[in-house]
Short mmCIF file of C-alpha atoms in Angstrom, two decimals:
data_model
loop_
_atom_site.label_atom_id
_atom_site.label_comp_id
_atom_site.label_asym_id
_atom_site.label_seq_id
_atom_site.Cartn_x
_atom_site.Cartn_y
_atom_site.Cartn_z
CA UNK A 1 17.72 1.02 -8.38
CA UNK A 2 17.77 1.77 -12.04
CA UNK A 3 17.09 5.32 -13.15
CA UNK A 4 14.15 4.59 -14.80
CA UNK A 5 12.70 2.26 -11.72
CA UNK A 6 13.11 5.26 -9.29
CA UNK A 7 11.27 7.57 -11.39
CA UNK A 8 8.34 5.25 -12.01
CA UNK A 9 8.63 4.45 -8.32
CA UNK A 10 8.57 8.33 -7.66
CA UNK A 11 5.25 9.04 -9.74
CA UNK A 12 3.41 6.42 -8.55
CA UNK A 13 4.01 7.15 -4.86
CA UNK A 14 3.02 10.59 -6.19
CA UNK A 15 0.16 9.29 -7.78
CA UNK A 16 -0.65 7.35 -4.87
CA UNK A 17 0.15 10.69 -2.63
CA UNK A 18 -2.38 13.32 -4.78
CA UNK A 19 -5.16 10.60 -4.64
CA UNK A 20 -4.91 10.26 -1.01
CA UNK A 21 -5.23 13.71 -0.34
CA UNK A 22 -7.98 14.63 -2.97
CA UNK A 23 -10.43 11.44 -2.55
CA UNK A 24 -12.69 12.05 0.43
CA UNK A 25 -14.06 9.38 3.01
CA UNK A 26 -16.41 6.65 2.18
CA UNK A 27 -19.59 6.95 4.87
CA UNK A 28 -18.14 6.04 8.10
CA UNK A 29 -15.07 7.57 7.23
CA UNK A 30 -13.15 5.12 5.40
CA UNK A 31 -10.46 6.24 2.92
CA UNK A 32 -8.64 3.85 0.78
CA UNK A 33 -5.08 4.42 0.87
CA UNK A 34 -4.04 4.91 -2.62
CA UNK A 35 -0.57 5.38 -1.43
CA UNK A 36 -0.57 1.85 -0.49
CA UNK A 37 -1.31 0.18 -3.79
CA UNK A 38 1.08 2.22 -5.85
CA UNK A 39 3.79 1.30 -3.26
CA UNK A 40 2.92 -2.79 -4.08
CA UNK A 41 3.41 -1.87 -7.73
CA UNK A 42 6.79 0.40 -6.95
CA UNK A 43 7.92 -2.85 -5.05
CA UNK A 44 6.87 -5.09 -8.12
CA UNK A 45 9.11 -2.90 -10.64
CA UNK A 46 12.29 -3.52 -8.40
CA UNK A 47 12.29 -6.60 -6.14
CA UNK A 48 14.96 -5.45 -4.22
CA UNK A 49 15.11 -5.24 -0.20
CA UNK A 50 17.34 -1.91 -0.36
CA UNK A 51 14.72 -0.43 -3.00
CA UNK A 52 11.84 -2.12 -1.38
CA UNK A 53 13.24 -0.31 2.32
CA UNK A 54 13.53 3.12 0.76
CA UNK A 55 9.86 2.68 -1.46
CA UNK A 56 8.30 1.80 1.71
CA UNK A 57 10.08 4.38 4.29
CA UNK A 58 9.25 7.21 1.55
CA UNK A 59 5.42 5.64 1.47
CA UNK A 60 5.57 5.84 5.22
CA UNK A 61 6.45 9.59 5.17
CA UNK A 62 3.93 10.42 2.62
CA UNK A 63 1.17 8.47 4.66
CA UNK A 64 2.35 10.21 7.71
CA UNK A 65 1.80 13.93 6.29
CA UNK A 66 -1.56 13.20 4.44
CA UNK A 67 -3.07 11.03 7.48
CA UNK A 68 -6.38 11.74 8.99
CA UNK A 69 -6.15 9.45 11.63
CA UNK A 70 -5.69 11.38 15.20
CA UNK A 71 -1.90 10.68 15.83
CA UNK A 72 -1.44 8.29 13.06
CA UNK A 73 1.82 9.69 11.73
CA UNK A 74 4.28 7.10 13.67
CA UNK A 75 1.93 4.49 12.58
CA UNK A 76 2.15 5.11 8.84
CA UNK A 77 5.82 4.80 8.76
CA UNK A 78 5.83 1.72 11.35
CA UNK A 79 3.17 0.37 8.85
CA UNK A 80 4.20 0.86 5.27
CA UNK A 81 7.98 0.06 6.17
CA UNK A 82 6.67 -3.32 7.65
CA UNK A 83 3.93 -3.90 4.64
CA UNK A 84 6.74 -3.52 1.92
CA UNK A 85 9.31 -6.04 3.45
CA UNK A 86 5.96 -8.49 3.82
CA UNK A 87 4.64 -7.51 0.47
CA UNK A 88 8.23 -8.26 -1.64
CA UNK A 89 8.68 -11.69 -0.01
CA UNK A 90 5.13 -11.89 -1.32
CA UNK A 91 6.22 -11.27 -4.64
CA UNK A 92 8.78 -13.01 -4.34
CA UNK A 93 7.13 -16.52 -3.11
CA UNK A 94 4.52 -15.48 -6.32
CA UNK A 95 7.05 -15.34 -8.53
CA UNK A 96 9.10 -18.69 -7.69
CA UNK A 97 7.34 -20.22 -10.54
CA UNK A 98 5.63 -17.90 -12.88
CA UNK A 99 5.90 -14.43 -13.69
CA UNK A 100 3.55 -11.92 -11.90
CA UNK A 101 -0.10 -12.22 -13.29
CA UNK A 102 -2.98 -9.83 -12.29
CA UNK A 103 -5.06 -12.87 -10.56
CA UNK A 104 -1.72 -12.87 -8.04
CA UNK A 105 -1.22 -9.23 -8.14
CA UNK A 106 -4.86 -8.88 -6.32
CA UNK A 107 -3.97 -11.96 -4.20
CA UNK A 108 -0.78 -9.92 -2.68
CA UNK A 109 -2.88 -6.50 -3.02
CA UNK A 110 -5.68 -7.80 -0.85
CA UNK A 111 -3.32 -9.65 1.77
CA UNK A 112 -0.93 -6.91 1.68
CA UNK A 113 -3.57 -4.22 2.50
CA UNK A 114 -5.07 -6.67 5.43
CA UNK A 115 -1.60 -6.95 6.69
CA UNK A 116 -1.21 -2.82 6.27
CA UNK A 117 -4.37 -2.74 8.43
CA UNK A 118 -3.36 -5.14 11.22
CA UNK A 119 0.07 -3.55 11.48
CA UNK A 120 -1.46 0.40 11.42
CA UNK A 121 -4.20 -0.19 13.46
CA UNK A 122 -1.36 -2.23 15.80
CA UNK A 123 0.81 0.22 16.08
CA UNK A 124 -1.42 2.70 16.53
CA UNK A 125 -3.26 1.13 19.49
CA UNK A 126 -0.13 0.70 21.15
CA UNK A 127 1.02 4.22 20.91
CA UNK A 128 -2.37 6.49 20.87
CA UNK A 129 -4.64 4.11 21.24
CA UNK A 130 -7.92 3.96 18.81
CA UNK A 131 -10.36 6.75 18.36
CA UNK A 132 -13.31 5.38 20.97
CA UNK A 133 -13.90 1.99 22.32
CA UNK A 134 -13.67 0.73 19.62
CA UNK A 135 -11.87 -2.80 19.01
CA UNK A 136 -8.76 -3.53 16.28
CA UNK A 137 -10.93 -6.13 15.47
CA UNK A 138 -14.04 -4.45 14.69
CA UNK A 139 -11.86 -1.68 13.12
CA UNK A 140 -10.60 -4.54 10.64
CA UNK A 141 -13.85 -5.13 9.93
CA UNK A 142 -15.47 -1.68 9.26
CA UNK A 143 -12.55 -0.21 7.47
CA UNK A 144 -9.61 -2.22 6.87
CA UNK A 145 -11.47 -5.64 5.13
CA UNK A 146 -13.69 -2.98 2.68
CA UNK A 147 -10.15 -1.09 1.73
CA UNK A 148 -8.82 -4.66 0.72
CA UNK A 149 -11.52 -4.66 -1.83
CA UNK A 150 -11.22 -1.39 -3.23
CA UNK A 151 -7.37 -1.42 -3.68
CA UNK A 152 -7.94 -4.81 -5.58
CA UNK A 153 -10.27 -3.18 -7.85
CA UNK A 154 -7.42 -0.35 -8.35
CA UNK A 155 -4.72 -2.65 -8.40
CA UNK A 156 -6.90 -4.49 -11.15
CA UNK A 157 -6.58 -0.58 -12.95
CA UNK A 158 -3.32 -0.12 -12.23
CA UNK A 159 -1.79 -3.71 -13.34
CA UNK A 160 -3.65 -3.08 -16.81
CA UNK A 161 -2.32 0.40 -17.24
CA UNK A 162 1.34 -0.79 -16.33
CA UNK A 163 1.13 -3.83 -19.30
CA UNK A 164 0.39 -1.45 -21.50
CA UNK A 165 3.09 1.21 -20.21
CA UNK A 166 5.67 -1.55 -20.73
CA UNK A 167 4.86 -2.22 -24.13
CA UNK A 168 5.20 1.26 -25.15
CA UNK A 169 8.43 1.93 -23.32
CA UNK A 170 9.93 -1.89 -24.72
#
């Protein structure tokens, strides 16, 4: 990973990291997961699965000590390491063609953060089990499916931001 990659990769997990922690919950308790968007956009600056690996095990860490979830630290890592690998072949398949637009960017943002979901709330269930009675399915529903949409509307933010951060750096 280039110098300058890592760094941008390092802010905007940090980015991700400060959001996370200073946004409260939605009613109902639902709380985007910035750190999970900036990671996509990390991934998107390097394209590599060694870089990709270490972007998503750091993500996992940073999930795990700003989770609110009862006994969601395993989960975080198990999650964002999984959602990375998915999420670069993603860009990858996206990018067989054409370069990365921001119509694709919130295609792989919203089916990346669904897949995030499924493989937390997974996880999770398998090792703590979920808070209640309540379902992974219903749990998609209430809090992963409404997270989709808000990290597309970020990633929307974030994709315009990082256009105009290349041009200034090229």
């Amino acid at each position: 990973m280039k110098t300058k990659n890592l760094v941008t990769a390092a802010v905007l997990l940090s980015i991700g990291t400060v959001l996370h922690l200073i946004v409260p919950a939605f009613p109902g308790g639902m709380k985007p997961d910035f750190i999970l968007v900036t990671m996509f956009f990390a991934i998107l600056m390097n394209l590599k699965l060694s870089s990709t690996l270490t972007i998503g095990v750091v993500a996992g860490l940073l999930g795990a000590a700003t989770t609110t979830f009862p006994s969601g630290q395993i989960p975080n890592i198990i999650d964002k390491v999984c959602t990375a690998v998915f999420v670069l072949l993603l860009f990858k398949v996206f990018t067989l063609k054409s370069d990365i637009s921001s119509i694709k960017t919130v295609i792989i943002t919203i089916i990346g953060t669904m897949f995030s979901g499924l493989m937390f709330l997974t996880s999770a269930s398998i090792l703590s089990g979920l808070p209640g009675s309540v379902s992974i399915l219903s749990m998609i529903m209430i809090v992963v499916v409404p997270a989709a949409v808000f990290n597309a509307i970020l990633a929307i933010m974030i994709y315009k931001t990082m256009k105009i951060y290349k041009k200034t750096i090229a």
